[in-house]
PDB file of C-alpha atoms in Angstrom:
ATOM      1  CA  GLU A  75     158.267 324.402 240.027  1.00 50.00           C
ATOM      2  CA  THR A  76     161.420 323.699 241.996  1.00 55.00           C
ATOM      3  CA  GLY A  77     163.435 326.612 240.657  1.00 93.00           C
ATOM      4  CA  VAL A  78     166.018 324.344 239.045  1.00 96.00           C
ATOM      5  CA  THR A  79     165.997 324.283 235.248  1.00 96.00           C
ATOM      6  CA  GLN A  80     167.895 322.028 232.876  1.00 97.00           C
ATOM      7  CA  THR A  81     168.521 322.234 229.152  1.00 97.00           C
ATOM      8  CA  PRO A  82     168.181 320.497 226.864  1.00 97.00           C
ATOM      9  CA  ARG A  83     165.412 318.180 228.071  1.00 96.00           C
ATOM     10  CA  HIS A  84     166.325 315.558 225.483  1.00 96.00           C
ATOM     11  CA  LEU A  85     169.621 314.911 223.709  1.00 96.00           C
ATOM     12  CA  VAL A  86     170.644 312.301 221.173  1.00 95.00           C
ATOM     13  CA  MET A  87     174.319 312.126 220.321  1.00 93.00           C
ATOM     14  CA  GLY A  88     176.811 309.901 218.585  1.00 90.00           C
ATOM     15  CA  MET A  89     179.842 308.489 220.366  1.00 88.00           C
ATOM     16  CA  THR A  90     182.174 310.968 218.679  1.00 87.00           C
ATOM     17  CA  ASN A  91     180.115 314.067 219.445  1.00 88.00           C
ATOM     18  CA  LYS A  92     180.793 316.724 222.053  1.00 93.00           C
ATOM     19  CA  LYS A  93     177.824 318.238 223.832  1.00 95.00           C
ATOM     20  CA  SER A  94     177.065 320.066 227.075  1.00 97.00           C
ATOM     21  CA  LEU A  95     174.229 319.886 229.572  1.00 98.00           C
ATOM     22  CA  LYS A  96     173.226 323.048 231.398  1.00 98.00           C
ATOM     23  CA  CYS A  97     171.661 323.536 234.811  1.00 98.00           C
ATOM     24  CA  GLU A  98     170.542 326.772 236.418  1.00 97.00           C
ATOM     25  CA  GLN A  99     169.100 327.296 239.888  1.00 96.00           C
ATOM     26  CA  HIS A 100     167.075 330.328 240.919  1.00 94.00           C
ATOM     27  CA  LEU A 101     166.936 329.501 244.629  1.00 94.00           C
ATOM     28  CA  GLY A 102     170.014 331.307 245.924  1.00 92.00           C
ATOM     29  CA  HIS A 103     171.665 328.013 246.825  1.00 92.00           C
ATOM     30  CA  ASN A 104     175.376 327.455 247.244  1.00 90.00           C
ATOM     31  CA  ALA A 105     175.749 323.779 246.380  1.00 90.00           C
ATOM     32  CA  MET A 106     174.972 322.037 243.095  1.00 93.00           C
ATOM     33  CA  TYR A 107     175.020 318.376 242.127  1.00 93.00           C
ATOM     34  CA  TRP A 108     174.992 316.122 239.075  1.00 95.00           C
ATOM     35  CA  TYR A 109     173.291 312.723 239.317  1.00 95.00           C
ATOM     36  CA  LYS A 110     172.891 309.899 236.819  1.00 96.00           C
ATOM     37  CA  GLN A 111     169.597 307.986 236.838  1.00 95.00           C
ATOM     38  CA  SER A 112     169.524 304.651 235.027  1.00 92.00           C
ATOM     39  CA  ALA A 113     166.575 302.291 234.849  1.00 85.00           C
ATOM     40  CA  LYS A 114     166.048 300.172 237.968  1.00 76.00           C
ATOM     41  CA  LYS A 115     169.137 301.564 239.712  1.00 83.00           C
ATOM     42  CA  PRO A 116     169.492 304.083 242.528  1.00 86.00           C
ATOM     43  CA  LEU A 117     170.416 307.616 241.623  1.00 90.00           C
ATOM     44  CA  GLU A 118     174.177 307.845 241.316  1.00 91.00           C
ATOM     45  CA  LEU A 119     175.907 310.957 242.581  1.00 90.00           C
ATOM     46  CA  MET A 120     178.490 312.146 240.049  1.00 93.00           C
ATOM     47  CA  PHE A 121     179.759 315.561 241.134  1.00 92.00           C
ATOM     48  CA  VAL A 122     179.250 318.048 243.950  1.00 89.00           C
ATOM     49  CA  TYR A 123     180.120 321.739 243.937  1.00 90.00           C
ATOM     50  CA  ASN A 124     180.099 323.921 247.053  1.00 84.00           C
ATOM     51  CA  PHE A 125     180.510 327.641 246.505  1.00 81.00           C
ATOM     52  CA  LYS A 126     181.823 326.871 242.986  1.00 77.00           C
ATOM     53  CA  GLU A 127     184.462 324.465 244.270  1.00 79.00           C
ATOM     54  CA  GLN A 128     184.278 320.799 243.369  1.00 78.00           C
ATOM     55  CA  THR A 129     184.128 318.768 246.558  1.00 77.00           C
ATOM     56  CA  GLU A 130     183.085 315.366 245.252  1.00 73.00           C
ATOM     57  CA  ASN A 131     183.893 313.253 242.227  1.00 74.00           C
ATOM     58  CA  ASN A 132     182.486 309.780 242.580  1.00 74.00           C
ATOM     59  CA  SER A 133     184.961 307.994 240.309  1.00 84.00           C
ATOM     60  CA  VAL A 134     183.274 309.376 237.226  1.00 92.00           C
ATOM     61  CA  PRO A 135     184.997 308.658 233.873  1.00 93.00           C
ATOM     62  CA  SER A 136     186.891 311.585 232.375  1.00 92.00           C
ATOM     63  CA  ARG A 137     184.533 311.665 229.390  1.00 94.00           C
ATOM     64  CA  PHE A 138     182.244 313.580 231.777  1.00 96.00           C
ATOM     65  CA  SER A 139     183.649 316.994 232.668  1.00 95.00           C
ATOM     66  CA  PRO A 140     181.784 319.347 235.019  1.00 95.00           C
ATOM     67  CA  GLU A 141     182.061 323.117 235.132  1.00 95.00           C
ATOM     68  CA  CYS A 142     180.635 325.516 237.707  1.00 94.00           C
ATOM     69  CA  PRO A 143     181.300 329.145 236.727  1.00 93.00           C
ATOM     70  CA  ASN A 144     179.167 330.525 239.589  1.00 92.00           C
ATOM     71  CA  SER A 145     176.794 329.307 242.278  1.00 89.00           C
ATOM     72  CA  SER A 146     173.786 329.497 239.955  1.00 94.00           C
ATOM     73  CA  HIS A 147     175.090 327.602 236.939  1.00 96.00           C
ATOM     74  CA  LEU A 148     176.412 324.114 236.435  1.00 97.00           C
ATOM     75  CA  PHE A 149     177.469 322.407 233.234  1.00 97.00           C
ATOM     76  CA  LEU A 150     178.293 318.840 232.298  1.00 97.00           C
ATOM     77  CA  HIS A 151     180.487 318.568 229.234  1.00 97.00           C
ATOM     78  CA  LEU A 152     180.252 315.286 227.360  1.00 96.00           C
ATOM     79  CA  HIS A 153     182.695 313.795 224.866  1.00 93.00           C
ATOM     80  CA  THR A 154     183.297 310.364 223.353  1.00 93.00           C
ATOM     81  CA  LEU A 155     180.453 308.824 225.339  1.00 93.00           C
ATOM     82  CA  GLN A 156     179.456 305.170 225.269  1.00 94.00           C
ATOM     83  CA  PRO A 157     175.962 303.725 224.725  1.00 94.00           C
ATOM     84  CA  GLU A 158     175.881 302.678 228.405  1.00 93.00           C
ATOM     85  CA  ASP A 159     176.030 306.365 229.317  1.00 95.00           C
ATOM     86  CA  SER A 160     172.463 306.729 228.072  1.00 96.00           C
ATOM     87  CA  ALA A 161     170.411 307.782 231.095  1.00 96.00           C
ATOM     88  CA  LEU A 162     168.527 310.648 232.715  1.00 96.00           C
ATOM     89  CA  TYR A 163     170.982 313.225 234.048  1.00 98.00           C
ATOM     90  CA  LEU A 164     169.623 315.191 236.972  1.00 97.00           C
ATOM     91  CA  CYS A 165     170.889 318.409 238.447  1.00 97.00           C
ATOM     92  CA  ALA A 166     170.113 319.408 242.028  1.00 94.00           C
ATOM     93  CA  SER A 167     170.918 322.282 244.347  1.00 93.00           C
ATOM     94  CA  SER A 168     170.873 322.866 248.091  1.00 91.00           C
ATOM     95  CA  LEU A 169     171.406 325.791 250.405  1.00 88.00           C
ATOM     96  CA  GLN A 170     174.468 324.208 252.046  1.00 75.00           C
ATOM     97  CA  THR A 171     174.446 325.762 255.493  1.00 57.00           C
ATOM     98  CA  SER A 172     177.528 325.505 257.673  1.00 52.00           C
ATOM     99  CA  GLY A 173     176.424 322.364 259.436  1.00 56.00           C
ATOM    100  CA  GLY A 174     174.076 319.467 258.854  1.00 61.00           C
ATOM    101  CA  ALA A 175     172.694 317.882 255.729  1.00 70.00           C
ATOM    102  CA  ASP A 176     170.120 319.901 253.852  1.00 80.00           C
ATOM    103  CA  THR A 177     167.377 319.374 251.303  1.00 87.00           C
ATOM    104  CA  GLN A 178     168.285 318.956 247.659  1.00 90.00           C
ATOM    105  CA  TYR A 179     165.957 320.285 244.971  1.00 93.00           C
ATOM    106  CA  PHE A 180     166.030 318.620 241.589  1.00 95.00           C
ATOM    107  CA  GLY A 181     165.596 319.832 238.055  1.00 96.00           C
ATOM    108  CA  PRO A 182     163.531 317.920 235.470  1.00 95.00           C
ATOM    109  CA  GLY A 183     166.562 316.176 233.998  1.00 96.00           C
ATOM    110  CA  THR A 184     168.074 315.712 230.564  1.00 97.00           C
ATOM    111  CA  ARG A 185     167.248 312.432 228.837  1.00 96.00           C
ATOM    112  CA  LEU A 186     170.476 311.472 227.062  1.00 96.00           C
ATOM    113  CA  THR A 187     170.674 308.805 224.374  1.00 96.00           C
ATOM    114  CA  VAL A 188     174.072 307.800 223.002  1.00 95.00           C
ATOM    115  CA  LEU A 189     173.942 305.996 219.673  1.00 92.00           C
TER     116      LEU A 189
ATOM    117  CA  GLY B 225     180.000 304.250 252.431  1.00 71.00           C
ATOM    118  CA  GLU B 226     176.271 304.438 252.931  1.00 77.00           C
ATOM    119  CA  ASN B 227     174.028 301.716 251.507  1.00 88.00           C
ATOM    120  CA  VAL B 228     170.268 302.262 251.293  1.00 94.00           C
ATOM    121  CA  GLU B 229     167.898 299.359 250.678  1.00 95.00           C
ATOM    122  CA  GLN B 230     164.289 300.071 249.670  1.00 96.00           C
ATOM    123  CA  HIS B 231     161.314 297.676 249.582  1.00 97.00           C
ATOM    124  CA  PRO B 232     159.133 296.817 247.824  1.00 97.00           C
ATOM    125  CA  SER B 233     160.254 297.671 244.299  1.00 95.00           C
ATOM    126  CA  THR B 234     156.645 297.724 243.098  1.00 97.00           C
ATOM    127  CA  LEU B 235     153.444 298.263 245.041  1.00 98.00           C
ATOM    128  CA  SER B 236     149.882 298.203 243.792  1.00 98.00           C
ATOM    129  CA  VAL B 237     146.990 299.320 246.010  1.00 98.00           C
ATOM    130  CA  GLN B 238     143.326 300.098 245.601  1.00 98.00           C
ATOM    131  CA  GLU B 239     142.257 303.719 245.827  1.00 97.00           C
ATOM    132  CA  GLY B 240     141.566 304.612 249.434  1.00 97.00           C
ATOM    133  CA  ASP B 241     143.906 301.985 250.857  1.00 97.00           C
ATOM    134  CA  SER B 242     147.187 302.747 252.629  1.00 98.00           C
ATOM    135  CA  ALA B 243     150.650 302.249 251.179  1.00 98.00           C
ATOM    136  CA  VAL B 244     153.849 301.648 253.131  1.00 98.00           C
ATOM    137  CA  ILE B 245     157.383 301.783 251.746  1.00 98.00           C
ATOM    138  CA  LYS B 246     160.353 300.780 253.885  1.00 98.00           C
ATOM    139  CA  CYS B 247     164.046 301.663 253.754  1.00 98.00           C
ATOM    140  CA  THR B 248     167.104 300.613 255.699  1.00 97.00           C
ATOM    141  CA  TYR B 249     170.471 302.328 255.818  1.00 96.00           C
ATOM    142  CA  SER B 250     173.900 301.293 257.008  1.00 93.00           C
ATOM    143  CA  ASP B 251     175.778 304.457 258.059  1.00 90.00           C
ATOM    144  CA  SER B 252     174.947 305.589 261.577  1.00 89.00           C
ATOM    145  CA  ALA B 253     176.348 309.049 260.715  1.00 88.00           C
ATOM    146  CA  SER B 254     173.415 309.688 258.362  1.00 91.00           C
ATOM    147  CA  ASN B 255     171.149 312.246 259.986  1.00 90.00           C
ATOM    148  CA  TYR B 256     168.709 313.399 257.320  1.00 92.00           C
ATOM    149  CA  PHE B 257     166.133 311.229 255.558  1.00 95.00           C
ATOM    150  CA  PRO B 258     164.113 312.757 252.699  1.00 95.00           C
ATOM    151  CA  TRP B 259     161.490 311.086 250.551  1.00 97.00           C
ATOM    152  CA  TYR B 260     161.053 312.038 246.914  1.00 97.00           C
ATOM    153  CA  LYS B 261     158.248 311.435 244.437  1.00 97.00           C
ATOM    154  CA  GLN B 262     159.101 311.207 240.762  1.00 96.00           C
ATOM    155  CA  GLU B 263     156.420 311.384 238.103  1.00 94.00           C
ATOM    156  CA  LEU B 264     156.990 310.472 234.484  1.00 89.00           C
ATOM    157  CA  GLY B 265     159.134 313.015 232.679  1.00 85.00           C
ATOM    158  CA  LYS B 266     159.942 314.983 235.826  1.00 90.00           C
ATOM    159  CA  GLY B 267     162.724 315.178 238.345  1.00 93.00           C
ATOM    160  CA  PRO B 268     162.298 313.911 241.917  1.00 95.00           C
ATOM    161  CA  GLN B 269     160.199 316.209 244.098  1.00 94.00           C
ATOM    162  CA  LEU B 270     160.599 316.318 247.877  1.00 95.00           C
ATOM    163  CA  ILE B 271     157.395 315.240 249.620  1.00 96.00           C
ATOM    164  CA  ILE B 272     158.480 314.869 253.244  1.00 96.00           C
ATOM    165  CA  ASP B 273     161.667 314.611 255.252  1.00 95.00           C
ATOM    166  CA  ILE B 274     162.787 313.765 258.767  1.00 94.00           C
ATOM    167  CA  ARG B 275     165.919 314.446 260.762  1.00 90.00           C
ATOM    168  CA  SER B 276     167.563 312.077 263.183  1.00 84.00           C
ATOM    169  CA  ASN B 277     166.352 313.862 266.305  1.00 83.00           C
ATOM    170  CA  VAL B 278     162.715 313.127 265.427  1.00 82.00           C
ATOM    171  CA  GLY B 279     160.931 309.775 265.403  1.00 90.00           C
ATOM    172  CA  GLU B 280     157.863 310.635 263.358  1.00 94.00           C
ATOM    173  CA  LYS B 281     156.556 313.399 261.136  1.00 94.00           C
ATOM    174  CA  LYS B 282     153.203 313.822 259.444  1.00 96.00           C
ATOM    175  CA  ASP B 283     151.917 316.053 256.669  1.00 94.00           C
ATOM    176  CA  GLN B 284     148.254 315.471 255.811  1.00 95.00           C
ATOM    177  CA  ARG B 285     148.046 311.990 254.216  1.00 97.00           C
ATOM    178  CA  ILE B 286     151.785 311.388 254.335  1.00 98.00           C
ATOM    179  CA  ALA B 287     153.845 310.323 257.337  1.00 98.00           C
ATOM    180  CA  VAL B 288     157.393 309.171 257.879  1.00 98.00           C
ATOM    181  CA  THR B 289     158.756 307.185 260.816  1.00 97.00           C
ATOM    182  CA  LEU B 290     162.395 306.737 261.780  1.00 96.00           C
ATOM    183  CA  ASN B 291     164.007 304.119 264.000  1.00 95.00           C
ATOM    184  CA  LYS B 292     167.643 305.158 264.423  1.00 92.00           C
ATOM    185  CA  THR B 293     168.546 302.153 266.542  1.00 92.00           C
ATOM    186  CA  ALA B 294     167.411 299.728 263.876  1.00 94.00           C
ATOM    187  CA  LYS B 295     168.482 302.055 261.043  1.00 95.00           C
ATOM    188  CA  HIS B 296     165.207 301.955 259.198  1.00 95.00           C
ATOM    189  CA  PHE B 297     162.601 304.473 258.144  1.00 97.00           C
ATOM    190  CA  SER B 298     159.261 304.197 256.423  1.00 98.00           C
ATOM    191  CA  LEU B 299     156.857 306.243 254.314  1.00 98.00           C
ATOM    192  CA  HIS B 300     153.145 305.870 254.982  1.00 98.00           C
ATOM    193  CA  ILE B 301     150.506 307.187 252.590  1.00 98.00           C
ATOM    194  CA  THR B 302     146.895 306.953 253.740  1.00 97.00           C
ATOM    195  CA  GLU B 303     143.722 307.260 251.677  1.00 98.00           C
ATOM    196  CA  THR B 304     145.666 306.812 248.461  1.00 98.00           C
ATOM    197  CA  GLN B 305     144.471 308.505 245.289  1.00 97.00           C
ATOM    198  CA  PRO B 306     145.294 307.789 241.616  1.00 96.00           C
ATOM    199  CA  GLU B 307     147.487 310.903 241.508  1.00 96.00           C
ATOM    200  CA  ASP B 308     149.724 309.286 244.132  1.00 97.00           C
ATOM    201  CA  SER B 309     150.881 306.869 241.409  1.00 97.00           C
ATOM    202  CA  ALA B 310     154.590 307.534 240.832  1.00 97.00           C
ATOM    203  CA  VAL B 311     158.037 306.261 241.757  1.00 96.00           C
ATOM    204  CA  TYR B 312     159.047 307.024 245.342  1.00 97.00           C
ATOM    205  CA  PHE B 313     162.658 307.241 246.505  1.00 96.00           C
ATOM    206  CA  CYS B 314     164.021 307.247 250.006  1.00 97.00           C
ATOM    207  CA  ALA B 315     167.424 308.707 250.795  1.00 95.00           C
ATOM    208  CA  ALA B 316     169.846 308.903 253.690  1.00 93.00           C
ATOM    209  CA  GLU B 317     172.231 311.816 253.927  1.00 89.00           C
ATOM    210  CA  ARG B 318     175.133 313.150 255.870  1.00 80.00           C
ATOM    211  CA  ILE B 319     176.794 316.361 254.782  1.00 72.00           C
ATOM    212  CA  ASN B 320     177.232 316.481 250.989  1.00 67.00           C
ATOM    213  CA  ASP B 321     176.652 312.756 250.652  1.00 79.00           C
ATOM    214  CA  MET B 322     173.101 311.613 249.907  1.00 85.00           C
ATOM    215  CA  ARG B 323     172.471 308.001 248.944  1.00 90.00           C
ATOM    216  CA  PHE B 324     169.203 306.886 247.407  1.00 92.00           C
ATOM    217  CA  GLY B 325     167.211 303.705 247.472  1.00 94.00           C
ATOM    218  CA  ALA B 326     166.398 302.047 244.158  1.00 93.00           C
ATOM    219  CA  GLY B 327     162.825 303.312 244.181  1.00 94.00           C
ATOM    220  CA  THR B 328     159.302 301.933 244.587  1.00 96.00           C
ATOM    221  CA  ARG B 329     156.814 302.156 241.759  1.00 96.00           C
ATOM    222  CA  LEU B 330     153.433 302.789 243.380  1.00 98.00           C
ATOM    223  CA  THR B 331     150.279 302.208 241.364  1.00 98.00           C
ATOM    224  CA  VAL B 332     146.940 303.282 242.812  1.00 97.00           C
ATOM    225  CA  LYS B 333     144.024 301.620 241.044  1.00 96.00           C
ATOM    226  CA  PRO B 334     140.789 303.610 240.842  1.00 92.00           C
TER     227      PRO B 334
END
């Protein structure tokens, strides 16, 4: 168990729905990440939060809206999604020391299907 | 930005044989190279990693080698077992920016 949990594990939504994905880490880490995993494509980094501050937004459409209320929780709010947004959404966390890259630990993901 | 190429995309080996997966990267500033294993229905799990000041690292049946000059690194699994069957991802990272390869689906036949 990596100590990173995600809910729900599966989500089916229509294009007009609004839903939220939740991630929680129990590792005492300071950085959290959202990735999108589509079939036969590399993991795509979406958002990065360091100490609750967003430090990265990889040109993600505004229909995806992240929220990080504290270092342990991360949300991804979804609205008016498209069928091509169907994918596995992975959350990760890392310690984020002052210098050097560090290991990211992943949650199990949320399998999202947009009808 | 960083670009990570991973080969092969699929690999099938007989139980007990070795498996090798290779990755190349483009950004010389990358200094951390983890390998992840992803089983069906689970998130990627770290299996081994190497930093740029080290050329090789081994953990039981798994080893990773890094050639910084050529910008490539490899995962070696010896004495493969059916439970090694999964998708393996390499990654290259500098601070807050980790880029992944497209993955290798390894199948170990009993």
